CSV table of C-alpha atoms and ligand atoms in Angstrom, one decimal:
chain,number,residue,atom,x,y,z
I,580,UNK,CA,128.4,-21.6,-4.8
I,581,UNK,CA,127.2,-18.5,-6.7
I,582,UNK,CA,123.4,-18.0,-6.4
I,583,UNK,CA,121.7,-17.2,-9.7
I,584,UNK,CA,121.0,-13.5,-10.0
I,585,UNK,CA,117.3,-12.7,-10.1
I,586,UNK,CA,116.6,-10.3,-12.9
I,587,UNK,CA,113.7,-8.3,-14.3
I,588,UNK,CA,113.9,-10.6,-17.4
I,589,UNK,CA,112.5,-13.4,-15.2
I,590,UNK,CA,109.2,-11.5,-15.1
I,591,UNK,CA,108.6,-12.0,-18.8
I,592,UNK,CA,109.6,-15.6,-18.5
I,593,UNK,CA,107.5,-16.7,-15.5
I,594,UNK,CA,104.7,-14.2,-14.8
I,595,UNK,CA,101.3,-13.6,-16.4
I,596,UNK,CA,101.8,-10.5,-18.5
I,597,UNK,CA,99.0,-8.4,-16.9
I,598,UNK,CA,101.6,-5.9,-15.5
I,599,UNK,CA,104.5,-4.0,-17.1
I,600,UNK,CA,106.8,-3.4,-14.1
I,601,UNK,CA,109.7,-1.0,-14.4
I,602,UNK,CA,113.2,-2.2,-15.3
I,603,UNK,CA,114.5,-2.0,-11.7
I,604,UNK,CA,113.8,-4.3,-8.8
I,605,UNK,CA,113.6,-2.7,-5.3
I,606,UNK,CA,115.1,-4.9,-2.6
I,607,UNK,CA,114.9,-2.6,0.5
I,608,UNK,CA,113.0,0.3,1.8
I,609,UNK,CA,113.2,2.7,4.7
I,610,UNK,CA,110.9,5.6,5.3
I,611,UNK,CA,110.4,7.4,2.0
I,612,UNK,CA,113.4,5.8,0.3
I,613,UNK,CA,113.9,2.6,-1.6
I,614,UNK,CA,117.1,0.8,-2.9
I,615,UNK,CA,117.3,-1.4,-5.9
I,616,UNK,CA,119.4,-4.5,-6.5
I,617,UNK,CA,122.3,-2.3,-7.6
I,618,UNK,CA,122.1,-0.2,-4.4
I,619,UNK,CA,120.8,2.8,-6.3
I,620,UNK,CA,118.4,4.9,-4.2
I,621,UNK,CA,114.9,6.2,-5.1
I,622,UNK,CA,112.7,8.7,-3.3
I,623,UNK,CA,109.2,7.3,-3.0
I,624,UNK,CA,106.4,9.6,-4.1
I,625,UNK,CA,104.3,6.6,-5.1
I,626,UNK,CA,103.8,4.9,-1.7
I,627,UNK,CA,103.1,1.5,-3.3
I,628,UNK,CA,99.9,3.2,-4.8
I,629,UNK,CA,98.8,5.1,-1.7
I,630,UNK,CA,99.5,2.1,0.5
I,631,UNK,CA,102.6,2.7,2.6
I,632,UNK,CA,101.2,5.7,4.4
I,633,UNK,CA,103.8,5.4,7.1
I,634,UNK,CA,106.7,4.8,4.7
I,635,UNK,CA,108.7,1.5,4.5
I,636,UNK,CA,109.8,-0.6,7.4
I,637,UNK,CA,108.3,1.8,10.0
I,638,UNK,CA,110.0,0.6,13.3
I,639,UNK,CA,106.7,0.4,15.3
I,640,UNK,CA,104.9,-1.5,12.5
I,641,UNK,CA,107.9,-3.9,12.2
I,642,UNK,CA,107.8,-4.5,15.9
I,643,UNK,CA,104.0,-5.2,16.0
I,644,UNK,CA,104.2,-7.5,13.0
I,645,UNK,CA,107.1,-9.5,14.3
I,646,UNK,CA,105.6,-9.7,17.8
I,647,UNK,CA,102.3,-11.0,16.4
I,648,UNK,CA,104.2,-13.4,14.0
I,649,UNK,CA,105.7,-15.1,17.1
I,650,UNK,CA,102.3,-15.6,18.6
I,651,UNK,CA,99.5,-16.4,16.1
I,652,UNK,CA,99.2,-16.0,12.3
I,653,UNK,CA,96.0,-17.5,11.3
I,654,UNK,CA,92.9,-19.2,12.8
I,655,UNK,CA,90.2,-18.6,10.1
I,656,UNK,CA,86.8,-17.2,11.0
I,657,UNK,CA,85.8,-20.4,12.7
I,658,UNK,CA,87.4,-18.6,15.6
I,659,UNK,CA,87.8,-14.9,16.3
I,660,UNK,CA,91.0,-13.3,17.5
I,661,UNK,CA,92.2,-10.5,19.7
I,662,UNK,CA,93.8,-8.2,17.2
I,663,UNK,CA,90.6,-8.3,15.0
I,664,UNK,CA,88.3,-7.5,17.9
I,665,UNK,CA,90.6,-4.7,19.1
I,666,UNK,CA,90.8,-3.2,15.6
I,667,UNK,CA,87.1,-3.4,15.0
I,668,UNK,CA,86.3,-1.7,18.3
I,669,UNK,CA,88.8,1.0,17.5
I,670,UNK,CA,87.3,1.6,14.1
I,671,UNK,CA,83.8,1.8,15.7
I,672,UNK,CA,85.0,4.3,18.2
I,673,UNK,CA,86.7,6.5,15.6
I,674,UNK,CA,84.1,6.5,12.9
I,675,UNK,CA,80.3,6.3,12.2
I,676,UNK,CA,80.6,2.6,12.1
I,677,UNK,CA,78.9,0.2,14.5
I,678,UNK,CA,79.9,-3.0,12.8
I,679,UNK,CA,83.0,-4.1,10.8
I,680,UNK,CA,83.8,-6.8,8.2
I,681,UNK,CA,87.4,-7.5,7.4
I,682,UNK,CA,88.8,-8.7,4.1
I,683,UNK,CA,92.2,-8.6,2.3
I,684,UNK,CA,91.9,-6.1,-0.5
I,685,UNK,CA,89.9,-3.1,-1.7
I,686,UNK,CA,88.0,-5.1,-4.2
I,687,UNK,CA,86.9,-7.6,-1.6
I,688,UNK,CA,85.7,-4.8,0.8
I,689,UNK,CA,83.7,-3.4,-2.1
I,690,UNK,CA,82.4,-6.8,-3.1
I,691,UNK,CA,81.1,-7.2,0.4
I,692,UNK,CA,79.6,-3.7,0.4
I,693,UNK,CA,77.8,-4.2,-2.9
I,694,UNK,CA,76.6,-7.7,-1.8
I,695,UNK,CA,75.4,-6.3,1.5
I,696,UNK,CA,73.5,-3.5,-0.3
I,697,UNK,CA,71.7,-6.0,-2.5
I,698,UNK,CA,71.0,-8.3,0.4
I,699,UNK,CA,69.7,-5.4,2.6
I,700,UNK,CA,67.4,-4.3,-0.2
I,701,UNK,CA,66.1,-7.9,-0.7
I,702,UNK,CA,65.5,-8.3,3.1
I,703,UNK,CA,63.6,-5.0,3.5
I,704,UNK,CA,62.1,-4.0,0.1
I,705,UNK,CA,62.0,-7.2,-2.0
I,706,UNK,CA,63.6,-8.1,-5.3
I,707,UNK,CA,62.7,-5.0,-7.4
I,708,UNK,CA,65.3,-2.9,-5.6
I,709,UNK,CA,68.5,-4.1,-7.3
I,710,UNK,CA,70.0,-1.2,-9.1
I,711,UNK,CA,73.5,0.0,-8.2
I,712,UNK,CA,74.5,3.5,-9.3
I,713,UNK,CA,78.2,4.4,-9.8
I,714,UNK,CA,80.2,7.1,-11.4
I,715,UNK,CA,82.0,7.4,-14.6
I,716,UNK,CA,85.8,7.2,-14.2
I,717,UNK,CA,85.4,5.5,-10.8
I,718,UNK,CA,87.5,2.5,-9.8
I,719,UNK,CA,86.3,-0.1,-7.3
I,720,UNK,CA,88.5,-3.1,-7.9
I,721,UNK,CA,89.0,-6.0,-10.3
I,722,UNK,CA,86.6,-8.7,-9.3
I,723,UNK,CA,83.9,-9.1,-12.0
I,724,UNK,CA,81.3,-7.3,-9.9
I,725,UNK,CA,83.5,-4.4,-8.7
I,726,UNK,CA,85.0,-3.9,-12.2
I,727,UNK,CA,81.5,-3.8,-13.6
I,728,UNK,CA,80.5,-1.2,-11.0
I,729,UNK,CA,83.7,0.8,-11.8
I,730,UNK,CA,83.2,3.4,-14.5
I,731,UNK,CA,86.1,2.6,-16.8
I,732,UNK,CA,84.9,0.4,-19.7
I,733,UNK,CA,88.5,-0.6,-20.7
I,734,UNK,CA,88.6,-2.8,-17.6
I,735,UNK,CA,85.5,-4.8,-18.5
I,736,UNK,CA,86.2,-5.4,-22.2
I,737,UNK,CA,86.5,-9.1,-23.0
I,738,UNK,CA,85.1,-10.2,-19.6
I,739,UNK,CA,81.5,-10.1,-20.6
I,740,UNK,CA,78.8,-11.1,-19.7
I,741,UNK,CA,78.9,-8.7,-16.8
I,742,UNK,CA,76.6,-8.8,-13.8
I,743,UNK,CA,73.4,-6.7,-14.5
I,744,UNK,CA,71.8,-3.9,-12.6
I,745,UNK,CA,74.6,-1.3,-12.7
I,746,UNK,CA,74.2,2.2,-14.1
I,747,UNK,CA,76.8,4.9,-14.4
I,748,UNK,CA,76.4,8.6,-14.1
I,749,UNK,CA,78.9,11.5,-14.5
I,750,UNK,CA,81.0,12.2,-11.4
I,751,UNK,CA,80.0,15.5,-9.6
I,752,UNK,CA,76.8,15.7,-11.7
I,753,UNK,CA,74.1,15.8,-9.1
I,754,UNK,CA,71.4,16.5,-11.7
I,755,UNK,CA,72.3,13.3,-13.6
I,756,UNK,CA,72.2,11.4,-10.4
I,757,UNK,CA,68.8,12.8,-9.4
I,758,UNK,CA,67.5,11.7,-12.8
I,759,UNK,CA,68.8,8.2,-12.3
I,760,UNK,CA,68.3,7.3,-8.6
I,761,UNK,CA,64.9,5.8,-8.1
I,762,UNK,CA,63.0,3.5,-5.7
I,763,UNK,CA,64.7,0.7,-7.7
I,764,UNK,CA,68.1,1.8,-6.5
I,765,UNK,CA,69.6,-0.2,-3.7
I,766,UNK,CA,72.9,1.7,-3.5
I,767,UNK,CA,74.9,4.6,-4.8
I,768,UNK,CA,78.7,4.0,-4.6
I,769,UNK,CA,81.2,6.8,-4.9
I,770,UNK,CA,84.8,7.7,-4.1
I,771,UNK,CA,85.0,11.0,-2.2
I,772,UNK,CA,88.2,11.5,-4.1
I,773,UNK,CA,88.5,9.6,-7.3
I,774,UNK,CA,92.0,8.1,-7.3
I,775,UNK,CA,92.6,5.9,-10.4
I,776,UNK,CA,90.2,8.0,-12.4
I,777,UNK,CA,92.4,11.1,-12.3
I,778,UNK,CA,92.6,12.4,-8.7
I,779,UNK,CA,89.4,14.3,-8.7
I,780,UNK,CA,87.7,15.5,-5.5
I,781,UNK,CA,83.9,15.3,-5.2
I,782,UNK,CA,82.3,18.6,-4.5
I,783,UNK,CA,80.6,18.9,-1.1
I,784,UNK,CA,77.3,19.6,-2.9
I,785,UNK,CA,77.6,16.4,-4.8
I,786,UNK,CA,78.2,14.2,-1.8
I,787,UNK,CA,75.5,16.0,0.2
I,788,UNK,CA,73.1,15.7,-2.7
I,789,UNK,CA,73.8,12.0,-3.0
I,790,UNK,CA,73.1,11.6,0.7
I,791,UNK,CA,69.7,13.3,0.3
I,792,UNK,CA,68.8,11.3,-2.8
I,793,UNK,CA,69.7,8.0,-1.0
I,794,UNK,CA,67.6,9.0,2.0
I,795,UNK,CA,64.6,9.9,-0.3
I,796,UNK,CA,64.8,6.6,-2.1
I,797,UNK,CA,65.8,4.4,0.8
I,798,UNK,CA,69.1,3.5,-1.0
I,799,UNK,CA,72.4,2.9,0.8
I,800,UNK,CA,75.2,5.4,0.3
I,801,UNK,CA,78.6,3.6,-0.1
I,802,UNK,CA,81.8,5.6,0.2
I,803,UNK,CA,84.8,3.8,-1.3
I,804,UNK,CA,87.7,5.2,0.7
I,805,UNK,CA,90.0,2.4,-0.3
I,806,UNK,CA,92.5,5.0,-1.6
I,807,UNK,CA,91.5,8.3,0.1
I,808,UNK,CA,91.0,6.9,3.6
I,809,UNK,CA,93.4,6.3,6.5
I,810,UNK,CA,94.7,9.9,6.8
I,811,UNK,CA,95.6,10.4,3.1
I,812,UNK,CA,93.1,13.3,2.8
I,813,UNK,CA,94.4,15.0,5.9
I,814,UNK,CA,91.5,13.6,7.8
I,815,UNK,CA,91.2,10.1,9.2
I,816,UNK,CA,88.6,9.4,6.6
I,817,UNK,CA,87.6,11.8,3.8
I,818,UNK,CA,83.9,11.7,4.7
I,819,UNK,CA,84.8,13.6,7.9
I,820,UNK,CA,86.2,16.5,5.8
I,821,UNK,CA,83.0,16.6,3.8
I,822,UNK,CA,80.7,16.2,6.8
I,823,UNK,CA,78.6,13.7,4.9
I,824,UNK,CA,78.2,10.2,6.5
I,825,UNK,CA,77.7,7.1,4.4
I,826,UNK,CA,75.8,4.0,5.3
I,827,UNK,CA,78.7,1.8,4.3
I,828,UNK,CA,82.4,2.8,4.0
I,829,UNK,CA,85.1,0.6,2.5
I,830,UNK,CA,88.8,1.0,3.1
I,831,UNK,CA,92.0,-0.9,2.3
I,832,UNK,CA,95.3,0.4,0.9
I,833,UNK,CA,96.7,2.6,3.7
I,834,UNK,CA,94.9,0.6,6.4
I,835,UNK,CA,97.6,-2.0,6.6
I,836,UNK,CA,100.5,0.3,5.6
I,837,UNK,CA,101.6,-2.4,3.2
I,838,UNK,CA,100.2,-5.5,4.9
I,839,UNK,CA,97.1,-6.7,2.9
I,840,UNK,CA,94.0,-5.9,4.9
I,841,UNK,CA,90.7,-4.2,4.1
I,842,UNK,CA,87.6,-3.3,6.0
I,843,UNK,CA,83.9,-2.6,5.4
I,844,UNK,CA,82.3,-0.4,8.0
I,845,UNK,CA,78.6,0.0,8.4
I,846,UNK,CA,75.8,0.4,11.0
I,847,UNK,CA,74.3,-2.2,13.3
I,848,UNK,CA,70.9,-2.1,11.4
I,849,UNK,CA,72.4,-2.6,8.0
I,850,UNK,CA,75.0,-5.2,9.1
I,851,UNK,CA,72.1,-7.6,10.2
I,852,UNK,CA,71.6,-8.5,6.5
I,853,UNK,CA,75.0,-10.3,6.5
I,854,UNK,CA,73.7,-13.0,8.8
I,855,UNK,CA,75.5,-16.2,9.6
I,856,UNK,CA,76.8,-17.9,6.5
I,857,UNK,CA,75.7,-15.2,4.1
I,858,UNK,CA,79.2,-14.0,3.2
I,859,UNK,CA,82.8,-14.8,4.2
I,860,UNK,CA,86.5,-15.0,3.5
I,861,UNK,CA,89.2,-17.4,4.8
I,862,UNK,CA,91.9,-14.8,5.5
I,863,UNK,CA,89.8,-11.7,6.3
I,864,UNK,CA,90.5,-10.4,9.8
I,865,UNK,CA,93.6,-12.6,10.3
I,866,UNK,CA,95.7,-11.7,13.4
I,867,UNK,CA,98.8,-10.5,11.5
I,868,UNK,CA,96.9,-8.0,9.3
I,869,UNK,CA,94.7,-6.8,12.2
I,870,UNK,CA,97.7,-6.3,14.6
I,871,UNK,CA,99.5,-4.2,12.0
I,872,UNK,CA,96.4,-2.2,11.0
I,873,UNK,CA,95.7,-1.5,14.7
I,874,UNK,CA,99.2,0.0,15.0
I,875,UNK,CA,98.7,2.0,11.7
I,876,UNK,CA,95.4,3.4,12.9
I,877,UNK,CA,96.9,4.4,16.3
I,878,UNK,CA,99.8,6.2,14.5
I,879,UNK,CA,97.6,7.9,11.9
I,880,UNK,CA,94.8,9.0,14.2
I,881,UNK,CA,96.9,11.8,15.6
I,882,UNK,CA,95.7,15.4,15.0
I,883,UNK,CA,99.3,16.5,14.6
I,884,UNK,CA,100.1,14.0,11.9
I,885,UNK,CA,96.9,14.8,10.1
I,886,UNK,CA,97.6,18.5,10.2
I,887,UNK,CA,101.0,17.8,8.8
I,888,UNK,CA,99.4,16.0,5.9
I,889,UNK,CA,97.5,19.1,5.0
I,890,UNK,CA,100.6,21.3,5.4
I,891,UNK,CA,102.7,19.0,3.2
I,892,UNK,CA,99.9,19.2,0.6
I,893,UNK,CA,100.7,22.9,0.5
I,894,UNK,CA,104.4,22.3,0.3
I,895,UNK,CA,103.9,19.9,-2.7
I,896,UNK,CA,101.4,22.3,-4.4
I,897,UNK,CA,103.9,25.2,-4.1
I,898,UNK,CA,106.8,23.1,-5.4
I,899,UNK,CA,104.7,21.8,-8.3
I,900,UNK,CA,103.4,25.2,-9.1
I,901,UNK,CA,107.0,26.5,-9.3
I,902,UNK,CA,107.9,23.6,-11.6
I,903,UNK,CA,105.0,24.4,-13.7
I,904,UNK,CA,106.0,28.1,-14.0
I,905,UNK,CA,109.2,26.8,-15.7
I,906,UNK,CA,107.6,24.3,-18.0
I,907,UNK,CA,103.9,25.1,-18.4
I,908,UNK,CA,103.3,21.3,-18.4
I,909,UNK,CA,100.3,21.1,-16.0
I,910,UNK,CA,96.9,22.4,-16.8
I,911,UNK,CA,95.6,21.8,-13.3
I,912,UNK,CA,97.1,20.8,-9.9
I,913,UNK,CA,94.5,19.1,-7.7
I,914,UNK,CA,93.8,16.6,-5.0
I,915,UNK,CA,93.5,16.5,-1.2
I,916,UNK,CA,96.0,15.9,1.4
I,917,UNK,CA,98.8,13.7,0.1
I,918,UNK,CA,96.9,12.4,-2.9
I,919,UNK,CA,97.9,14.8,-5.6
I,920,UNK,CA,97.2,15.0,-9.3
I,921,UNK,CA,98.9,17.0,-12.0
I,922,UNK,CA,96.8,17.1,-15.2
I,923,UNK,CA,98.9,17.5,-18.3
I,924,UNK,CA,98.3,20.2,-20.8
I,925,UNK,CA,96.7,19.2,-24.1
I,926,UNK,CA,99.9,18.7,-26.0
I,927,UNK,CA,101.1,16.1,-23.5
I,928,UNK,CA,97.8,14.3,-22.9
I,929,UNK,CA,97.9,10.5,-23.1
I,930,UNK,CA,101.6,10.6,-22.3
I,931,UNK,CA,101.6,10.4,-18.5
I,932,UNK,CA,103.5,7.1,-18.4
I,933,UNK,CA,106.5,8.6,-20.0
I,934,UNK,CA,107.0,10.6,-16.9
I,935,UNK,CA,107.2,7.5,-14.7
I,936,UNK,CA,110.2,6.3,-16.7
I,937,UNK,CA,111.8,9.7,-16.8
I,938,UNK,CA,111.4,10.1,-13.0
I,939,UNK,CA,112.8,6.6,-12.4
I,940,UNK,CA,115.9,7.5,-14.3
I,941,UNK,CA,116.4,10.4,-11.9
I,942,UNK,CA,115.8,8.2,-8.8
I,943,UNK,CA,112.2,9.1,-8.1
I,944,UNK,CA,109.0,6.9,-8.0
I,945,UNK,CA,105.8,8.5,-9.2
I,946,UNK,CA,102.4,7.3,-10.3
I,947,UNK,CA,99.9,8.1,-13.0
I,948,UNK,CA,96.1,8.2,-12.8
I,949,UNK,CA,95.1,7.5,-16.3
I,950,UNK,CA,96.8,8.7,-19.5
I,951,UNK,CA,96.6,12.5,-18.7
I,952,UNK,CA,97.4,12.8,-15.0
I,953,UNK,CA,100.6,12.3,-13.0
I,954,UNK,CA,99.7,11.2,-9.5
I,955,UNK,CA,101.7,11.5,-6.3
I,956,UNK,CA,100.8,9.5,-3.1
I,957,UNK,CA,103.9,9.7,-0.8
I,958,UNK,CA,104.1,8.6,2.8
I,959,UNK,CA,102.1,10.8,5.1
I,960,UNK,CA,105.2,11.3,7.2
I,961,UNK,CA,107.6,12.1,4.4
I,962,UNK,CA,110.2,14.7,5.8
I,963,UNK,CA,110.3,18.1,4.1
I,964,UNK,CA,113.9,17.5,3.0
I,965,UNK,CA,112.8,14.5,1.0
I,966,UNK,CA,109.9,16.4,-0.5
I,967,UNK,CA,112.3,19.0,-1.7
I,968,UNK,CA,114.8,16.5,-3.0
I,969,UNK,CA,112.1,14.5,-4.7
I,970,UNK,CA,110.7,17.6,-6.4
I,971,UNK,CA,114.2,18.5,-7.5
I,972,UNK,CA,114.5,15.1,-9.1
I,973,UNK,CA,111.0,15.5,-10.6
I,974,UNK,CA,112.0,18.9,-12.2
I,975,UNK,CA,115.2,17.3,-13.5
I,976,UNK,CA,113.2,14.4,-15.0
I,977,UNK,CA,110.8,16.8,-16.7
I,978,UNK,CA,113.6,18.9,-18.0
I,979,UNK,CA,115.2,15.9,-19.6
I,980,UNK,CA,112.0,14.5,-21.0
I,981,UNK,CA,111.0,17.8,-22.5
I,982,UNK,CA,114.4,18.5,-24.1
I,983,UNK,CA,114.6,15.0,-25.5
I,984,UNK,CA,111.2,15.4,-27.0
I,985,UNK,CA,111.7,18.9,-28.5
I,986,UNK,CA,115.3,18.4,-29.9
Z,1475,LIG,C1,92.8,0.4,-5.3
Z,1475,LIG,C2,91.4,0.6,-5.2
Z,1475,LIG,C3,90.5,-0.4,-5.1
Z,1475,LIG,C4,90.9,-1.9,-5.3
Z,1475,LIG,O1,91.7,-2.3,-4.3
Z,1475,LIG,P1,92.5,-3.7,-4.4
Z,1475,LIG,O2,93.2,-3.8,-3.1
Z,1475,LIG,O3,93.4,-3.5,-5.6
Z,1475,LIG,O4,91.5,-4.7,-4.7
Z,1475,LIG,C5,89.1,-0.1,-5.0
Z,1475,LIG,N1,88.7,1.2,-4.8
Z,1475,LIG,C6,89.6,2.2,-4.9
Z,1475,LIG,C7,89.1,3.6,-4.7
Z,1475,LIG,C8,90.9,2.0,-5.1
Z,1475,LIG,O5,91.8,3.0,-5.2
């Protein structure tokens, strides 16, 4: 008996065409390396889109997952469970939070945050306070509400009618926000570091100014740390680096290290608006996800690991700068911790995706953040040797792409 080989062609035969995956299929991962069906190895600078913060198949995470898998997978929220309670208590100890809601994806955590903001305003101020302010280029997920709040019109086209009461302002433009936030505003939502929108850090003045505007107008400040949270910024959560505390924080991606789980953190007073029956999810807070996330949090909440993230940021920056001295390809290198963006010079803009393919051919996984920015989001514990080898492959990929294009 020969099993039928599973190939990339199957994707086009049986999957909805909303993704365009690369030609290779990875079958195994270890740390910051992946192997495809043919046994070819890849260095992972993509981290499953800033998700696998502790690399692939981290032994402690595998141990916790398999141990929990032997005990209890799912009970629904008709019952609570030990891993969820333990994780929620830990998140409350380590952050501003006093109450936690678990879900399964970033979009769901944001959906909960936005619904909570509307409900809180309805409970305390009446139905005139409905407006949600968000930033251009922001990304908050793909449910109809979160995609509407996101500031990238290409993601809402064709899905109208959209939920009303959402206004967009330019990111890092405090004056525009001040002109827009009013007593009708129930929440301002912002990513401290915009990920999908191009790896752009908020300025400290912007976040501080939003905090003051929200206080003045009794609006809730929501930080979307789905991508920049869980150590990626070099701090457990990016708000800690800025010294600006939100009313609600959402996180996902890195929280489960690859197991789907998300969380919405808030205060006791605000949480009261999600009273019994007002919101829910079947899988949110399931024992498997919470057990894994508990282990992830313990490993990441380590001053030494977080300091290493910032040091590796400098290693990447230095390497990318050196590559750029050779090719003059990047107009700006930016980001925070191990979320890095390389904005392409004018002549290469709108062509970021070509670098994904070129890197793959050299055995390297990278990401883009829009058409003009190459994005790197490797494991937080990637060894220096693999950073060096990955950057060598990146340089080789760029050299090939540039010579193929100019010749
Ligand atoms: C990825 C992302 C989301 C959406 O998360 P999903 O798990 O894909 O629903 C929301 N906000 C930000 C900032 C993200 O990067």
